């Protein structure tokens, strides 16, 4: 079948890498893609939210399956667009409609959804622009640290955690009155702080049935030892040693089952990935957030651990046939290290020539912010490459990943040297 992947990050390169190995895949396209996806698929210069052009391309190329990487086109309603167009409605698409994508697109919606379906989560209260005084009063009664969340999509910058109530009030003012994140902060959640260790659990559902993918842990901060500002993700590991059978059974019973049943009950015909950001608080899972897509860089650690033909699973999810399907995962460990442009997550230069890409690499090299200019592959974003090493334990996986990193360089390159270190003695 002919397949189109939407997106241009490391996640999409990992999908393209995995999908291209399937016997079921005839032609594979990525829109818009990057220099890495061009090695396993054909890149198409169409933006992920240009539904009209995407639809036209799908008809021209007889696309059978569309895999949506990032959240923006989902929240904007790409599934709804396809379902409304006569020529597109038979094309299978992995990703929820606008209704389901609200799980990620509105933190207020997802919080109320969790409350309605008894999914364990932090307590929270939502305030709008006319309720600043009420928000301040509520804050006065809170025990710090305070967690503030902009309701809408804010490119990962919409969560502020502060020990200081005065600073929290200031931030609320900035969000609600100065519209710091535009429409995304027209509502703000004040949330209870959960203390524990985070992990990401991924579910692929056809709206009724589901499979659970290998779990992962993301390293979000820029600095070693989890210090400095948040990023899109500086690395990931899978499996997560503390996500043992007992914990994962709690996740399935308390979180996954009520989530899927809740979607069904609310007539949300969800066909796609649900990425559940969880906090393990003393052995009990609490949901921090839902995302309507896979994680980046978690996908780069998770997909290499899946033995199934991924196209089969994607088709089953998109066509409502996941019943009885199982994920077969390797016992290998995977460690993914993200190499970024100097300055990221602040300002950074682009166009730096990447050296070493032609050499054999002991790790899988997934491209994120890269592009081809003539003979050179150059940096074209904050997160540039994601290298995944695999091995029988975390130590070996890390060694492979970092041996891979050592072969690559550009001016100003930065990466964390401690991905997976905190969990080394637990594997
Ligand atoms: P989010 O954008 O919802 O993923 O939040 C970004 C990060 O903020 C999460 O990955 C957590 O590390 C942290 N976070 C969010 N909500 C909470 C909470 N209620 N308690 C503690 N940390 C949180
Ligand atoms: N790595 C976190 C995310 O994809 O949202």
Short mmCIF file of C-alpha atoms and ligand atoms in Angstrom, two decimals:
data_model
loop_
_atom_site.label_atom_id
_atom_site.label_comp_id
_atom_site.label_asym_id
_atom_site.label_seq_id
_atom_site.Cartn_x
_atom_site.Cartn_y
_atom_site.Cartn_z
CA UNK A 1 0.00 0.00 0.00
CA UNK A 2 1.00 3.63 -0.44
CA UNK A 3 1.65 5.45 2.80
CA UNK A 4 2.04 9.12 3.73
CA UNK A 5 3.61 10.24 7.02
CA UNK A 6 3.01 13.84 8.13
CA UNK A 7 5.76 15.62 10.05
CA UNK A 8 9.45 16.47 9.92
CA UNK A 9 11.01 15.37 13.19
CA UNK A 10 12.95 12.46 14.62
CA UNK A 11 9.65 10.77 15.44
CA UNK A 12 8.65 10.82 11.79
CA UNK A 13 12.06 9.54 10.65
CA UNK A 14 11.66 6.65 13.12
CA UNK A 15 8.18 5.91 11.72
CA UNK A 16 9.51 6.08 8.17
CA UNK A 17 12.41 3.76 9.07
CA UNK A 18 10.06 1.21 10.64
CA UNK A 19 7.28 1.45 8.02
CA UNK A 20 9.79 1.12 5.15
CA UNK A 21 10.72 -2.34 6.50
CA UNK A 22 7.17 -3.62 6.06
CA UNK A 23 6.34 -5.93 3.16
CA UNK A 24 2.97 -4.17 3.00
CA UNK A 25 4.56 -0.83 2.14
CA UNK A 26 4.90 -0.10 -1.58
CA UNK A 27 5.46 3.65 -1.81
CA UNK A 28 6.31 5.78 1.22
CA UNK A 29 6.12 9.57 1.36
CA UNK A 30 6.85 12.05 4.14
CA UNK A 31 5.47 15.60 4.13
CA UNK A 32 7.49 17.68 4.59
CA UNK A 33 10.19 15.34 6.03
CA UNK A 34 13.87 16.05 6.61
CA UNK A 35 17.24 14.95 5.20
CA UNK A 36 16.91 11.62 7.04
CA UNK A 37 13.44 10.69 5.85
CA UNK A 38 14.66 11.27 2.29
CA UNK A 39 16.88 8.18 2.67
CA UNK A 40 13.92 5.83 3.27
CA UNK A 41 11.02 7.69 1.65
CA UNK A 42 10.22 10.47 -0.77
CA UNK A 43 9.87 13.90 0.80
CA UNK A 44 6.97 16.07 -0.35
CA UNK A 45 7.10 19.83 0.27
CA UNK A 46 3.64 20.18 1.82
CA UNK A 47 3.00 21.67 5.27
CA UNK A 48 1.32 19.38 7.81
CA UNK A 49 -1.66 21.72 8.20
CA UNK A 50 -2.33 22.34 4.50
CA UNK A 51 -5.20 19.86 4.36
CA UNK A 52 -6.25 20.78 0.85
CA UNK A 53 -2.81 20.07 -0.63
CA UNK A 54 -2.44 16.92 1.48
CA UNK A 55 -5.83 15.65 0.26
CA UNK A 56 -5.00 16.40 -3.36
CA UNK A 57 -1.66 14.60 -3.03
CA UNK A 58 -3.37 11.56 -1.46
CA UNK A 59 -5.77 11.28 -4.40
CA UNK A 60 -3.03 11.75 -7.02
CA UNK A 61 -0.72 9.17 -5.44
CA UNK A 62 -3.46 6.71 -4.43
CA UNK A 63 -2.44 6.88 -0.79
CA UNK A 64 -4.04 4.15 1.35
CA UNK A 65 -2.78 5.13 4.79
CA UNK A 66 -1.91 8.47 6.41
CA UNK A 67 0.08 8.51 9.66
CA UNK A 68 -0.10 11.86 11.43
CA UNK A 69 3.04 12.58 13.49
CA UNK A 70 2.51 15.90 15.32
CA UNK A 71 -0.50 17.20 17.24
CA UNK A 72 -1.20 20.43 15.35
CA UNK A 73 -2.98 18.91 12.31
CA UNK A 74 -4.98 16.63 14.62
CA UNK A 75 -6.17 19.50 16.81
CA UNK A 76 -6.95 21.45 13.63
CA UNK A 77 -9.11 18.56 12.42
CA UNK A 78 -7.29 16.63 9.69
CA UNK A 79 -9.39 13.50 10.36
CA UNK A 80 -12.61 15.53 10.16
CA UNK A 81 -11.41 17.02 6.85
CA UNK A 82 -10.69 13.57 5.39
CA UNK A 83 -14.01 12.18 6.61
CA UNK A 84 -15.95 15.02 5.00
CA UNK A 85 -14.37 14.75 1.56
CA UNK A 86 -15.85 12.11 -0.74
CA UNK A 87 -12.52 11.34 -2.39
CA UNK A 88 -10.69 11.03 0.93
CA UNK A 89 -13.12 9.33 3.27
CA UNK A 90 -11.96 5.81 2.40
CA UNK A 91 -8.32 6.58 3.13
CA UNK A 92 -7.18 5.11 6.45
CA UNK A 93 -5.79 7.68 8.85
CA UNK A 94 -3.97 7.16 12.15
CA UNK A 95 -4.87 9.97 14.52
CA UNK A 96 -8.02 11.12 16.30
CA UNK A 97 -10.54 13.66 15.08
CA UNK A 98 -10.86 17.15 16.51
CA UNK A 99 -12.97 15.81 19.39
CA UNK A 100 -10.43 13.20 20.51
CA UNK A 101 -7.47 15.52 19.93
CA UNK A 102 -8.88 17.78 22.64
CA UNK A 103 -7.30 15.35 25.08
CA UNK A 104 -4.10 17.14 24.12
CA UNK A 105 -5.48 20.41 22.71
CA UNK A 106 -7.26 21.49 25.88
CA UNK A 107 -5.87 20.73 29.32
CA UNK A 108 -9.21 21.77 30.81
CA UNK A 109 -11.05 19.27 28.58
CA UNK A 110 -8.63 16.48 29.46
CA UNK A 111 -8.83 17.26 33.18
CA UNK A 112 -12.63 17.19 33.13
CA UNK A 113 -12.51 13.99 31.04
CA UNK A 114 -10.30 12.33 33.66
CA UNK A 115 -12.62 13.45 36.45
CA UNK A 116 -15.68 12.16 34.58
CA UNK A 117 -14.07 8.74 34.13
CA UNK A 118 -12.26 8.36 37.44
CA UNK A 119 -8.77 8.43 35.94
CA UNK A 120 -6.29 9.29 38.71
CA UNK A 121 -4.80 12.77 38.18
CA UNK A 122 -3.69 15.86 40.10
CA UNK A 123 -6.46 18.03 41.51
CA UNK A 124 -6.94 21.21 39.51
CA UNK A 125 -9.18 24.20 39.01
CA UNK A 126 -9.60 26.21 35.81
CA UNK A 127 -9.90 30.01 35.64
CA UNK A 128 -10.76 32.30 32.73
CA UNK A 129 -9.78 35.93 32.00
CA UNK A 130 -12.65 37.35 34.09
CA UNK A 131 -11.70 35.24 37.10
CA UNK A 132 -8.26 36.59 38.01
CA UNK A 133 -9.31 37.54 41.54
CA UNK A 134 -10.86 34.13 42.12
CA UNK A 135 -7.64 32.54 40.85
CA UNK A 136 -5.60 34.63 43.31
CA UNK A 137 -7.86 33.63 46.19
CA UNK A 138 -7.56 29.99 45.21
CA UNK A 139 -3.76 30.33 45.03
CA UNK A 140 -3.62 31.80 48.54
CA UNK A 141 -5.03 28.55 49.85
CA UNK A 142 -2.61 26.33 47.83
CA UNK A 143 0.51 24.68 49.20
CA UNK A 144 3.54 25.35 46.95
CA UNK A 145 5.02 24.30 44.61
CA UNK A 146 2.30 25.64 42.34
CA UNK A 147 1.69 24.15 38.89
CA UNK A 148 0.14 26.50 36.31
CA UNK A 149 -0.95 25.24 32.91
CA UNK A 150 -2.17 27.18 29.89
CA UNK A 151 -5.27 25.41 28.60
CA UNK A 152 -4.29 25.23 24.91
CA UNK A 153 -1.29 24.15 22.84
CA UNK A 154 1.77 26.23 23.74
CA UNK A 155 4.63 24.26 22.12
CA UNK A 156 5.54 22.62 25.42
CA UNK A 157 6.05 25.99 27.13
CA UNK A 158 2.62 26.27 28.74
CA UNK A 159 3.46 24.63 32.08
CA UNK A 160 5.03 26.73 34.82
CA UNK A 161 6.03 25.29 38.18
CA UNK A 162 7.00 27.71 40.93
CA UNK A 163 7.56 27.56 44.69
CA UNK A 164 6.52 31.21 45.01
CA UNK A 165 2.86 32.27 45.25
CA UNK A 166 3.67 35.88 44.28
CA UNK A 167 5.40 34.64 41.12
CA UNK A 168 2.46 32.33 40.42
CA UNK A 169 0.11 35.34 40.61
CA UNK A 170 2.32 37.26 38.26
CA UNK A 171 2.31 34.36 35.79
CA UNK A 172 -1.47 34.06 36.02
CA UNK A 173 -1.75 37.76 35.20
CA UNK A 174 0.62 37.32 32.23
CA UNK A 175 -1.31 34.33 30.95
CA UNK A 176 -4.88 35.51 31.44
CA UNK A 177 -4.60 39.26 30.94
CA UNK A 178 -1.48 39.79 28.81
CA UNK A 179 -2.33 36.59 26.84
CA UNK A 180 1.26 35.38 27.09
CA UNK A 181 0.42 32.30 25.00
CA UNK A 182 -2.32 33.97 22.95
CA UNK A 183 -5.62 32.06 22.89
CA UNK A 184 -3.86 29.06 24.48
CA UNK A 185 -3.76 30.92 27.80
CA UNK A 186 -7.29 32.32 27.74
CA UNK A 187 -7.91 29.69 30.42
CA UNK A 188 -5.41 28.57 33.05
CA UNK A 189 -5.36 25.53 35.31
CA UNK A 190 -3.96 25.73 38.80
CA UNK A 191 -2.90 22.21 39.60
CA UNK A 192 -1.70 20.24 42.59
CA UNK A 193 2.01 19.33 42.40
CA UNK A 194 2.66 15.62 42.09
CA UNK A 195 5.96 14.34 43.35
CA UNK A 196 7.35 11.14 41.91
CA UNK A 197 9.11 9.80 38.85
CA UNK A 198 7.70 10.28 35.36
CA UNK A 199 7.23 7.84 32.53
CA UNK A 200 5.40 7.75 29.21
CA UNK A 201 2.98 5.00 28.27
CA UNK A 202 1.75 4.64 24.70
CA UNK A 203 -1.50 3.09 23.57
CA UNK A 204 -2.66 2.48 20.02
CA UNK A 205 -6.44 2.23 19.83
CA UNK A 206 -9.15 1.69 17.24
CA UNK A 207 -11.67 3.37 19.55
CA UNK A 208 -12.65 0.18 21.31
CA UNK A 209 -9.69 -2.18 21.43
CA UNK A 210 -6.12 -1.22 22.20
CA UNK A 211 -2.53 -2.42 22.34
CA UNK A 212 0.06 -1.09 24.76
CA UNK A 213 3.42 -0.22 23.24
CA UNK A 214 6.71 -0.44 25.15
CA UNK A 215 6.87 2.33 27.75
CA UNK A 216 9.61 4.96 27.83
CA UNK A 217 11.16 7.64 29.99
CA UNK A 218 11.88 11.03 28.50
CA UNK A 219 14.63 13.41 29.67
CA UNK A 220 13.04 16.82 29.28
CA UNK A 221 15.53 19.26 30.79
CA UNK A 222 18.44 20.69 28.82
CA UNK A 223 21.05 20.10 31.52
CA UNK A 224 22.59 16.99 33.03
CA UNK A 225 21.02 15.84 36.28
CA UNK A 226 17.66 17.19 35.02
CA UNK A 227 18.58 20.86 35.39
CA UNK A 228 17.83 24.01 33.37
CA UNK A 229 14.89 24.78 31.11
CA UNK A 230 12.49 22.28 29.59
CA UNK A 231 13.03 21.13 26.01
CA UNK A 232 11.07 18.97 23.59
CA UNK A 233 13.10 16.06 24.96
CA UNK A 234 16.86 15.44 25.18
CA UNK A 235 16.76 11.67 25.27
CA UNK A 236 14.67 8.65 26.11
CA UNK A 237 15.07 5.10 27.31
CA UNK A 238 12.91 2.01 27.01
CA UNK A 239 12.00 -0.16 28.88
CA UNK A 240 11.60 1.72 32.15
CA UNK A 241 12.90 -0.50 34.97
CA UNK A 242 10.39 0.68 37.58
CA UNK A 243 7.46 0.02 35.23
CA UNK A 244 7.24 -3.60 36.37
CA UNK A 245 4.24 -5.90 35.85
CA UNK A 246 2.54 -4.76 39.06
CA UNK A 247 2.83 -1.08 38.15
CA UNK A 248 1.81 -1.62 34.51
CA UNK A 249 -1.24 -3.60 35.63
CA UNK A 250 -2.29 -0.58 37.71
CA UNK A 251 -1.73 1.65 34.67
CA UNK A 252 -3.87 -0.58 32.51
CA UNK A 253 -6.69 -1.02 35.05
CA UNK A 254 -6.81 2.49 36.49
CA UNK A 255 -5.81 4.59 33.49
CA UNK A 256 -5.95 2.87 30.11
CA UNK A 257 -9.22 0.96 30.48
CA UNK A 258 -11.23 3.91 31.86
CA UNK A 259 -9.71 6.20 29.23
CA UNK A 260 -10.72 3.97 26.31
CA UNK A 261 -14.13 3.26 27.86
CA UNK A 262 -14.60 7.00 28.51
CA UNK A 263 -13.86 7.88 24.89
CA UNK A 264 -16.31 5.25 23.74
CA UNK A 265 -18.98 6.45 26.17
CA UNK A 266 -18.58 10.02 24.97
CA UNK A 267 -18.96 8.91 21.34
CA UNK A 268 -15.42 9.92 20.51
CA UNK A 269 -14.37 7.51 17.79
CA UNK A 270 -10.65 7.66 18.60
CA UNK A 271 -8.39 5.91 16.11
CA UNK A 272 -4.75 6.58 16.83
CA UNK A 273 -2.11 6.88 19.50
CA UNK A 274 -2.67 8.05 23.04
CA UNK A 275 0.51 9.09 24.79
CA UNK A 276 -0.09 9.09 28.51
CA UNK A 277 2.35 11.14 30.59
CA UNK A 278 2.32 9.54 34.04
CA UNK A 279 3.78 10.25 37.44
CA UNK A 280 4.62 7.21 39.53
CA UNK A 281 3.78 8.43 43.04
CA UNK A 282 4.80 5.76 45.53
CA UNK A 283 3.93 2.97 43.12
CA UNK A 284 0.63 4.48 41.97
CA UNK A 285 0.10 6.03 38.52
CA UNK A 286 -1.34 9.56 38.12
CA UNK A 287 -1.93 11.12 34.72
CA UNK A 288 -0.05 14.38 34.09
CA UNK A 289 -1.22 14.75 30.54
CA UNK A 290 -2.57 13.02 27.48
CA UNK A 291 -1.15 13.59 24.01
CA UNK A 292 -2.95 12.58 20.84
CA UNK A 293 0.23 11.31 19.13
CA UNK A 294 3.48 9.51 19.84
CA UNK A 295 6.29 11.21 21.76
CA UNK A 296 9.49 12.62 20.36
CA UNK A 297 12.16 11.34 21.19
CA UNK A 298 10.30 8.42 22.86
CA UNK A 299 9.26 7.00 19.47
CA UNK A 300 12.93 6.66 18.51
CA UNK A 301 13.46 4.39 21.56
CA UNK A 302 10.11 2.57 21.37
CA UNK A 303 9.80 1.58 17.69
CA UNK A 304 13.14 -0.27 17.51
CA UNK A 305 11.82 -2.48 20.35
CA UNK A 306 8.67 -3.53 18.48
CA UNK A 307 8.94 -6.74 16.46
CA UNK A 308 5.52 -6.54 14.75
CA UNK A 309 5.03 -5.32 11.23
CA UNK A 310 4.05 -1.80 12.20
CA UNK A 311 1.94 -1.25 9.08
CA UNK A 312 -0.34 -4.11 10.13
CA UNK A 313 -0.92 -2.48 13.51
CA UNK A 314 -1.51 0.98 12.02
CA UNK A 315 -4.00 -0.37 9.49
CA UNK A 316 -5.79 -2.34 12.21
CA UNK A 317 -6.06 0.76 14.41
CA UNK A 318 -7.31 2.96 11.59
CA UNK A 319 -9.83 0.38 10.37
CA UNK A 320 -11.20 -0.75 13.74
CA UNK A 321 -9.57 -4.19 13.74
CA UNK A 322 -7.24 -4.22 16.72
CA UNK A 323 -9.24 -6.87 18.55
CA UNK A 324 -6.95 -9.68 19.70
CA UNK A 325 -3.79 -7.98 18.39
CA UNK A 326 -0.65 -8.05 20.53
CA UNK A 327 2.58 -6.10 20.53
CA UNK A 328 5.63 -8.29 20.39
CA UNK A 329 8.55 -6.51 21.95
CA UNK A 330 12.24 -7.36 22.15
CA UNK A 331 13.90 -7.81 25.52
CA UNK A 332 16.59 -5.37 24.37
CA UNK A 333 17.07 -2.00 25.97
CA UNK A 334 17.08 1.13 23.87
CA UNK A 335 18.71 4.44 24.75
CA UNK A 336 18.14 7.51 22.59
CA UNK A 337 20.40 10.55 22.83
CA UNK A 338 19.31 13.79 21.17
CA UNK A 339 22.01 16.02 19.69
CA UNK A 340 20.94 19.67 19.60
CA UNK A 341 22.12 23.01 18.23
CA UNK A 342 24.13 25.14 20.68
CA UNK A 343 21.74 27.62 22.34
CA UNK A 344 18.66 25.37 22.22
CA UNK A 345 16.02 25.64 23.74
CA UNK A 346 16.75 29.38 23.33
CA UNK A 347 17.97 30.92 20.08
CA UNK A 348 20.37 28.87 17.98
CA UNK A 349 22.01 29.14 14.57
CA UNK A 350 20.96 26.98 11.62
CA UNK A 351 22.86 25.80 8.56
CA UNK A 352 25.85 24.22 10.34
CA UNK A 353 27.39 21.38 8.33
CA UNK A 354 26.97 18.00 10.06
CA UNK A 355 30.12 15.86 9.89
CA UNK A 356 30.29 12.07 10.10
CA UNK A 357 26.93 11.05 8.66
CA UNK A 358 28.54 8.96 5.93
CA UNK A 359 30.48 6.77 8.41
CA UNK A 360 29.03 3.45 9.62
CA UNK A 361 27.29 4.10 12.93
CA UNK A 362 26.76 1.63 15.80
CA UNK A 363 23.49 3.43 16.63
CA UNK A 364 20.37 4.13 14.60
CA UNK A 365 20.70 7.71 13.37
CA UNK A 366 17.33 9.48 13.23
CA UNK A 367 17.25 12.96 11.76
CA UNK A 368 15.11 15.75 13.24
CA UNK A 369 16.11 19.32 12.30
CA UNK A 370 18.25 18.60 9.24
CA UNK A 371 18.17 19.51 5.59
CA UNK A 372 20.18 18.76 2.51
CA UNK A 373 21.91 21.67 0.79
CA UNK A 374 23.89 20.41 -2.19
CA UNK A 375 26.41 17.86 -0.94
CA UNK A 376 26.00 18.83 2.70
CA UNK A 377 23.51 17.84 5.35
CA UNK A 378 23.09 20.88 7.58
CA UNK A 379 21.35 21.69 10.86
CA UNK A 380 17.88 23.14 10.45
CA UNK A 381 16.36 23.11 13.93
CA UNK A 382 17.01 22.93 17.67
CA UNK A 383 16.89 19.17 17.96
CA UNK A 384 19.03 17.92 15.09
CA UNK A 385 19.67 14.17 15.44
CA UNK A 386 18.48 11.39 17.74
CA UNK A 387 20.74 8.36 18.12
CA UNK A 388 19.34 5.11 19.42
CA UNK A 389 21.62 2.40 20.77
CA UNK A 390 20.34 -1.08 21.58
CA UNK A 391 21.77 -3.73 23.90
CA UNK A 392 21.02 -6.46 26.41
CA UNK A 393 20.99 -3.94 29.26
CA UNK A 394 20.90 -0.19 29.73
CA UNK A 395 24.69 0.03 29.94
CA UNK A 396 25.16 -1.58 26.54
CA UNK A 397 22.39 0.47 24.98
CA UNK A 398 23.97 3.66 26.32
CA UNK A 399 27.42 2.63 25.11
CA UNK A 400 26.11 2.07 21.58
CA UNK A 401 24.20 5.35 21.55
CA UNK A 402 27.16 7.39 22.79
CA UNK A 403 29.62 5.58 20.47
CA UNK A 404 27.26 6.72 17.69
CA UNK A 405 27.16 10.27 19.00
CA UNK A 406 30.98 10.39 19.05
CA UNK A 407 31.06 9.89 15.26
CA UNK A 408 28.98 12.98 14.56
CA UNK A 409 29.69 16.66 15.03
CA UNK A 410 28.96 20.21 13.99
CA UNK A 411 29.87 23.62 15.31
CA UNK A 412 28.14 24.22 18.64
CA UNK A 413 26.69 20.70 19.04
CA UNK A 414 25.39 19.83 22.51
CA UNK A 415 23.96 16.65 24.05
CA UNK A 416 23.37 15.31 27.55
CA UNK A 417 25.87 12.69 28.66
CA UNK A 418 23.64 11.21 31.34
CA UNK A 419 20.69 9.72 29.44
CA UNK A 420 19.66 6.55 31.28
CA UNK A 421 22.34 6.95 33.97
CA UNK A 422 19.81 7.35 36.77
CA UNK A 423 18.34 3.93 36.00
CA UNK A 424 21.61 2.03 35.32
CA UNK A 425 21.74 0.14 38.60
CA UNK A 426 18.13 -0.93 38.18
CA UNK A 427 18.63 -2.96 34.99
P1 LIG B 1 3.10 18.88 30.37
O1 LIG B 1 3.27 19.95 29.33
O2 LIG B 1 1.71 18.74 30.92
O3 LIG B 1 3.76 17.60 29.96
O4 LIG B 1 4.00 19.31 31.59
C1 LIG B 1 5.38 19.50 31.44
C2 LIG B 1 6.10 18.91 32.61
O5 LIG B 1 5.72 19.59 33.81
C3 LIG B 1 5.76 17.46 32.89
O6 LIG B 1 6.47 16.60 32.09
C4 LIG B 1 6.11 17.34 34.33
O7 LIG B 1 7.49 17.18 34.49
C5 LIG B 1 5.73 18.68 34.89
N1 LIG B 1 4.39 18.62 35.48
C6 LIG B 1 3.21 18.85 34.87
N2 LIG B 1 2.20 18.72 35.73
C7 LIG B 1 2.72 18.43 36.93
C8 LIG B 1 2.18 18.19 38.23
N3 LIG B 1 0.88 18.26 38.47
N4 LIG B 1 3.05 17.92 39.23
C9 LIG B 1 4.38 17.86 39.00
N5 LIG B 1 4.95 18.08 37.81
C10 LIG B 1 4.15 18.37 36.77
N1 LIG B 2 8.87 14.08 24.51
C1 LIG B 2 7.64 14.65 24.90
C2 LIG B 2 6.67 14.86 23.81
O1 LIG B 2 6.80 14.36 22.72
O2 LIG B 2 5.70 15.55 24.07
#
